[in-house]
């Protein structure tokens, strides 16, 4: 099964629209309120009581559903909490078939808790589908499987199990515990599963600091029953845990790819790992300064700075000033940054890969005057960059031919906002945003004009980033360069005449056949094809 090419983009943007918050926060806030004011008795704005629904939890559930290409997701206080809710769909006397090689906690719950509720369970080796078929009874209402299994890593054919079970008893609910692979590597709903179960504690969160479970489904009837049970049984996660997991899944794709790479060849990975890195202190610097807010934290939810030095005399003076001036970060911010740096290496490699792809794309685009990226050979300091750094980040700057405001407003994946280094891609106009306070004369000398755009390329899927820039640049080309009037120029093109704008000759070559359809979108695409050859 091929991977979801837009997985990273959905992880970063699904359910995260800033417009849903009163202050348009790019990062969804933590809403800890247990109750919500009503416009009138029974008249709510979507929420009434924290157990029944919470904005921070809703954001996470929306995002989890999107990653599975599913309609619904629900989160719970633990993976076993999710298991408890799923099995609460059963009636007394219902029969379950479970894999014999499953998580020990699930096995314990089935044998010590569920059996006491008058449910019967048969454990079978699901790698042989005949074991499942032969054990399906008239009262078999659920099949529970993990694949790969835990701990023997047997691979179970989800589609074959689902088809066989449904053929024998259409009412059987197929539950797949997808904890080991996550939705990045495997989407059980596409293979016939009715419910996907996660211990979010594991790979989905991936930072060993949250206990949570989740359920994903496409079936409206199951979702309604499960959502009722989530509320009625009160097995809900805390807002802070939802915030942390929503934060973690922004890097789920690159973490899972790295887990896979490391798991396949740990020894080879270690042999090829760069042992010597190019760092400013090694190149003669006395102090290295960081805005930890940016790439080091990388999740756009902490404001912090840091200083690094090898000199004891400087450290003693700086440590004294840190204390004397009281410029210290909060413990929760330290916790979040310590958490963020666990994925710093893989984030930076992906930022660089995406950023370089964007820079190369922009450099070849007719709407772009000039691109600045140290790893482009065209950069005036390219050789120095190669010599003193082992890579670049996701920062790209370029001069646009056209209206910068309209281009920025046309972006859909990139968010128009200041700052940089987060998982989300940002675009800004330095002249009126980050560098607005720079005197006009200085901005003119530096070249910071209204055509200069700065991008912080995030961790979304590469093709989605390029497609977003492409559509915004194309719109800018049609709108602002105005090389053609659709009515006037198209008539010229059909008649095999030179392409002429209002008063400037653009090209003197026949282009018959490039426009052979009359829909506006097709005409625009054809015009774009002509323009890119001029």
Short mmCIF file of C-alpha atoms in Angstrom, two decimals, residues 164-459:
data_model
loop_
_atom_site.label_atom_id
_atom_site.label_comp_id
_atom_site.label_asym_id
_atom_site.label_seq_id
_atom_site.Cartn_x
_atom_site.Cartn_y
_atom_site.Cartn_z
CA UNK A 164 -14.51 -13.72 5.61
CA UNK A 165 -16.11 -12.46 8.82
CA UNK A 166 -18.70 -10.26 7.11
CA UNK A 167 -19.63 -13.06 4.73
CA UNK A 168 -20.38 -15.36 7.64
CA UNK A 169 -21.93 -12.74 9.91
CA UNK A 170 -22.50 -9.24 8.43
CA UNK A 171 -23.09 -7.78 11.90
CA UNK A 172 -19.57 -8.59 13.09
CA UNK A 173 -17.60 -5.47 14.01
CA UNK A 174 -13.98 -5.62 12.84
CA UNK A 175 -11.61 -3.80 15.20
CA UNK A 176 -7.95 -3.31 14.28
CA UNK A 177 -5.39 -2.10 16.80
CA UNK A 178 -3.10 -0.03 14.58
CA UNK A 179 -0.78 1.19 17.35
CA UNK A 180 2.39 -0.30 15.88
CA UNK A 181 2.10 1.23 12.38
CA UNK A 182 -0.09 4.34 12.83
CA UNK A 183 -2.18 5.75 9.99
CA UNK A 184 0.97 6.81 8.16
CA UNK A 185 1.92 3.25 7.25
CA UNK A 186 -1.44 1.46 7.41
CA UNK A 187 -5.08 2.52 7.06
CA UNK A 188 -7.27 -0.39 8.23
CA UNK A 189 -10.55 1.36 7.36
CA UNK A 190 -9.57 1.14 3.69
CA UNK A 191 -9.12 -2.61 4.14
CA UNK A 192 -12.52 -3.36 5.64
CA UNK A 193 -12.13 -2.53 9.33
CA UNK A 194 -15.07 -0.88 11.10
CA UNK A 195 -13.07 0.63 13.97
CA UNK A 196 -9.39 1.47 14.31
CA UNK A 197 -7.99 1.51 17.84
CA UNK A 198 -4.87 3.34 19.01
CA UNK A 199 -2.82 3.55 22.10
CA UNK A 200 -1.93 7.17 21.37
CA UNK A 201 0.63 6.87 24.15
CA UNK A 202 2.95 5.06 21.75
CA UNK A 203 3.95 6.20 18.24
CA UNK A 204 1.15 8.72 17.65
CA UNK A 205 2.32 10.90 20.52
CA UNK A 206 5.86 9.59 20.38
CA UNK A 207 7.33 11.56 23.27
CA UNK A 208 6.61 9.22 26.20
CA UNK A 209 4.79 11.88 28.21
CA UNK A 210 1.09 11.33 27.52
CA UNK A 211 -1.25 8.40 28.24
CA UNK A 212 -4.16 8.43 25.79
CA UNK A 213 -6.25 6.26 23.49
CA UNK A 214 -8.20 6.94 20.31
CA UNK A 215 -10.87 5.38 18.11
CA UNK A 216 -11.39 6.14 14.42
CA UNK A 217 -14.35 5.04 12.28
CA UNK A 218 -16.33 5.88 9.15
CA UNK A 219 -19.59 4.38 10.39
CA UNK A 220 -22.04 6.98 11.66
CA UNK A 221 -23.99 4.42 13.72
CA UNK A 222 -20.85 3.30 15.56
CA UNK A 223 -19.61 6.86 16.06
CA UNK A 224 -22.88 7.96 17.66
CA UNK A 225 -22.81 5.04 20.11
CA UNK A 226 -19.11 5.48 20.87
CA UNK A 227 -19.44 9.24 21.37
CA UNK A 228 -22.32 8.65 23.78
CA UNK A 229 -20.21 6.14 25.71
CA UNK A 230 -17.21 8.49 25.76
CA UNK A 231 -19.32 11.09 27.54
CA UNK A 232 -21.47 8.75 29.64
CA UNK A 233 -18.49 6.77 30.94
CA UNK A 234 -16.36 9.89 31.36
CA UNK A 235 -13.25 8.32 29.85
CA UNK A 236 -11.91 11.53 28.31
CA UNK A 237 -8.36 12.91 28.08
CA UNK A 238 -7.29 16.19 29.64
CA UNK A 239 -6.97 19.35 27.51
CA UNK A 240 -3.22 19.56 28.18
CA UNK A 241 -2.74 15.98 26.97
CA UNK A 242 -4.79 16.76 23.86
CA UNK A 243 -2.61 19.81 23.25
CA UNK A 244 0.57 17.74 23.60
CA UNK A 245 -0.63 15.01 21.23
CA UNK A 246 -1.89 17.55 18.70
CA UNK A 247 1.59 19.06 18.94
CA UNK A 248 3.27 15.68 18.48
CA UNK A 249 1.40 14.56 15.39
CA UNK A 250 2.82 17.48 13.44
CA UNK A 251 5.99 15.39 13.18
CA UNK A 252 4.33 11.96 13.00
CA UNK A 253 5.24 11.31 9.37
CA UNK A 254 8.91 12.13 9.70
CA UNK A 255 9.10 10.30 13.02
CA UNK A 256 7.56 7.15 11.56
CA UNK A 257 9.86 7.26 8.55
CA UNK A 258 12.82 7.63 10.85
CA UNK A 259 11.62 4.86 13.15
CA UNK A 260 11.33 2.61 10.10
CA UNK A 261 14.75 3.53 8.78
CA UNK A 262 16.39 2.99 12.15
CA UNK A 263 14.52 -0.23 12.81
CA UNK A 264 15.56 -1.74 9.49
CA UNK A 265 19.24 -1.01 9.79
CA UNK A 266 20.36 0.41 13.12
CA UNK A 267 23.98 -0.58 12.65
CA UNK A 268 24.16 0.88 9.16
CA UNK A 269 22.47 4.04 10.38
CA UNK A 270 25.01 4.50 13.16
CA UNK A 271 27.94 3.87 10.81
CA UNK A 272 26.75 6.55 8.43
CA UNK A 273 25.80 9.06 11.10
CA UNK A 274 27.93 12.23 10.96
CA UNK A 275 30.16 12.13 14.04
CA UNK A 276 31.64 15.57 13.45
CA UNK A 277 29.23 18.45 13.05
CA UNK A 278 30.06 21.96 11.99
CA UNK A 279 29.21 24.18 14.95
CA UNK A 280 29.99 27.86 15.54
CA UNK A 281 32.06 27.15 18.68
CA UNK A 282 34.25 24.81 16.64
CA UNK A 283 34.75 27.58 14.09
CA UNK A 284 35.97 30.17 16.60
CA UNK A 285 32.84 31.68 18.13
CA UNK A 286 32.86 32.50 21.85
CA UNK A 287 29.09 32.57 22.32
CA UNK A 288 26.28 31.00 20.31
CA UNK A 289 22.86 32.65 20.59
CA UNK A 290 19.54 30.98 19.81
CA UNK A 291 15.97 32.10 19.56
CA UNK A 292 14.72 28.78 20.89
CA UNK A 293 11.25 29.93 19.85
CA UNK A 294 12.09 29.00 16.28
CA UNK A 295 13.65 25.75 15.04
CA UNK A 296 15.00 24.42 18.35
CA UNK A 297 11.51 24.15 19.81
CA UNK A 298 9.87 23.91 16.41
CA UNK A 299 6.23 23.82 17.49
CA UNK A 300 5.34 27.54 17.62
CA UNK A 301 4.16 27.42 21.22
CA UNK A 302 7.13 28.61 23.32
CA UNK A 303 8.98 31.93 23.50
CA UNK A 304 12.52 31.38 24.76
CA UNK A 305 16.16 32.17 24.09
CA UNK A 306 19.41 30.35 24.83
CA UNK A 307 23.14 31.00 25.04
CA UNK A 308 25.89 28.39 24.57
CA UNK A 309 29.59 28.83 25.34
CA UNK A 310 32.75 26.87 26.11
CA UNK A 311 34.37 29.68 28.08
CA UNK A 312 34.05 29.33 31.84
CA UNK A 313 34.64 33.05 32.46
CA UNK A 314 31.81 34.01 30.14
CA UNK A 315 29.49 31.34 31.53
CA UNK A 316 29.97 32.57 35.11
CA UNK A 317 29.18 36.15 34.16
CA UNK A 318 26.21 35.16 32.01
CA UNK A 319 24.81 32.83 34.70
CA UNK A 320 25.06 35.65 37.26
CA UNK A 321 23.20 38.01 34.93
CA UNK A 322 20.54 35.38 34.17
CA UNK A 323 19.74 35.22 37.87
CA UNK A 324 20.31 38.87 38.76
CA UNK A 325 18.15 40.16 35.93
CA UNK A 326 15.50 37.46 36.41
CA UNK A 327 15.35 36.57 32.74
CA UNK A 328 14.48 32.89 33.12
CA UNK A 329 11.99 30.66 31.29
CA UNK A 330 9.09 28.89 32.98
CA UNK A 331 9.34 25.18 33.85
CA UNK A 332 6.52 24.28 31.42
CA UNK A 333 8.35 26.05 28.59
CA UNK A 334 11.53 24.18 29.48
CA UNK A 335 9.54 20.95 29.44
CA UNK A 336 8.08 21.71 26.01
CA UNK A 337 11.44 22.65 24.49
CA UNK A 338 13.12 19.59 25.97
CA UNK A 339 10.32 17.63 24.35
CA UNK A 340 10.71 19.44 21.03
CA UNK A 341 14.43 18.83 20.66
CA UNK A 342 13.87 15.08 20.66
CA UNK A 343 12.84 15.45 17.02
CA UNK A 344 15.19 18.33 16.15
CA UNK A 345 17.44 16.28 13.86
CA UNK A 346 14.68 14.76 11.76
CA UNK A 347 12.77 18.05 11.69
CA UNK A 348 15.80 19.97 10.46
CA UNK A 349 16.52 17.42 7.74
CA UNK A 350 12.92 17.66 6.54
CA UNK A 351 12.91 21.47 6.77
CA UNK A 352 16.03 21.50 4.60
CA UNK A 353 14.62 19.04 2.06
CA UNK A 354 11.34 20.91 1.72
CA UNK A 355 13.03 24.32 1.70
CA UNK A 356 15.49 23.37 -1.02
CA UNK A 357 12.68 21.93 -3.15
CA UNK A 358 10.75 25.19 -2.77
CA UNK A 359 13.83 27.27 -3.61
CA UNK A 360 14.52 25.26 -6.78
CA UNK A 361 10.89 25.53 -7.82
CA UNK A 362 10.84 29.29 -7.30
CA UNK A 363 14.14 29.80 -9.10
CA UNK A 364 12.67 28.39 -12.30
CA UNK A 365 9.37 30.26 -12.09
CA UNK A 366 8.70 33.20 -14.47
CA UNK A 367 6.94 35.18 -11.71
CA UNK A 368 10.03 35.17 -9.51
CA UNK A 369 12.83 37.68 -9.98
CA UNK A 370 15.45 36.17 -7.68
CA UNK A 371 15.70 33.48 -5.00
CA UNK A 372 17.95 33.45 -1.94
CA UNK A 373 18.89 30.05 -0.50
CA UNK A 374 22.49 29.26 0.58
CA UNK A 375 22.37 25.76 -0.91
CA UNK A 376 21.47 27.03 -4.38
CA UNK A 377 24.61 27.37 -6.54
CA UNK A 378 23.31 30.80 -7.58
CA UNK A 379 23.67 32.11 -4.02
CA UNK A 380 26.71 34.42 -3.76
CA UNK A 381 27.91 32.68 -0.60
CA UNK A 382 27.14 29.12 -1.64
CA UNK A 383 30.69 27.83 -1.13
CA UNK A 384 30.98 29.35 2.34
CA UNK A 385 27.66 27.74 3.30
CA UNK A 386 28.94 24.33 2.21
CA UNK A 387 32.19 24.84 4.11
CA UNK A 388 30.89 25.93 7.49
CA UNK A 389 27.47 24.28 7.81
CA UNK A 390 26.27 20.71 7.31
CA UNK A 391 22.89 21.85 6.03
CA UNK A 392 20.31 24.63 5.84
CA UNK A 393 16.90 25.18 7.38
CA UNK A 394 13.55 25.87 5.73
CA UNK A 395 14.18 29.58 5.19
CA UNK A 396 13.76 30.86 1.63
CA UNK A 397 13.55 34.47 0.48
CA UNK A 398 12.66 35.72 -2.99
CA UNK A 399 11.67 38.75 -5.02
CA UNK A 400 8.24 38.46 -6.61
CA UNK A 401 7.25 40.00 -9.92
CA UNK A 402 3.84 41.38 -9.06
CA UNK A 403 1.55 42.26 -6.19
CA UNK A 404 2.92 40.70 -3.01
CA UNK A 405 -0.25 41.21 -0.98
CA UNK A 406 -2.43 39.44 -3.51
CA UNK A 407 0.07 36.61 -3.81
CA UNK A 408 0.22 36.16 -0.04
CA UNK A 409 -3.56 36.29 0.30
CA UNK A 410 -3.83 33.62 -2.38
CA UNK A 411 -1.81 31.06 -0.43
CA UNK A 412 -3.76 28.20 1.12
CA UNK A 413 -1.22 25.89 2.77
CA UNK A 414 1.22 28.64 3.77
CA UNK A 415 -0.09 30.86 6.57
CA UNK A 416 0.58 34.59 6.45
CA UNK A 417 2.23 35.15 9.83
CA UNK A 418 5.49 36.24 11.42
CA UNK A 419 8.07 34.00 13.12
CA UNK A 420 9.71 30.90 11.66
CA UNK A 421 10.96 27.41 12.39
CA UNK A 422 7.66 25.76 13.32
CA UNK A 423 6.15 22.69 11.74
CA UNK A 424 3.71 24.90 9.83
CA UNK A 425 4.75 26.82 6.70
CA UNK A 426 4.63 30.60 7.01
CA UNK A 427 4.90 33.41 4.49
CA UNK A 428 5.47 37.06 5.24
CA UNK A 429 6.28 40.45 3.76
CA UNK A 430 9.30 41.65 5.80
CA UNK A 431 8.92 45.28 4.74
CA UNK A 432 5.67 45.66 6.70
CA UNK A 433 5.90 42.75 9.12
CA UNK A 434 9.12 41.51 10.77
CA UNK A 435 11.22 44.45 9.52
CA UNK A 436 8.59 47.20 9.65
CA UNK A 437 10.57 49.10 12.30
CA UNK A 438 13.70 49.30 10.13
CA UNK A 439 14.08 52.88 8.80
CA UNK A 440 12.92 53.24 5.20
CA UNK A 441 16.35 54.39 4.05
CA UNK A 442 17.97 51.31 5.56
CA UNK A 443 15.35 49.01 4.06
CA UNK A 444 16.05 50.53 0.67
CA UNK A 445 19.80 49.92 1.03
CA UNK A 446 19.22 46.34 2.14
CA UNK A 447 16.75 45.61 -0.64
CA UNK A 448 13.82 45.01 1.71
CA UNK A 449 11.05 46.23 -0.55
CA UNK A 450 7.42 45.29 -1.12
CA UNK A 451 8.42 42.53 -3.56
CA UNK A 452 10.63 40.68 -1.07
CA UNK A 453 8.87 37.67 0.45
CA UNK A 454 10.24 35.43 3.18
CA UNK A 455 9.11 31.84 3.58
CA UNK A 456 9.55 29.58 6.56
CA UNK A 457 9.02 26.23 4.85
CA UNK A 458 7.47 23.76 7.26
CA UNK A 459 6.99 20.02 7.41
#
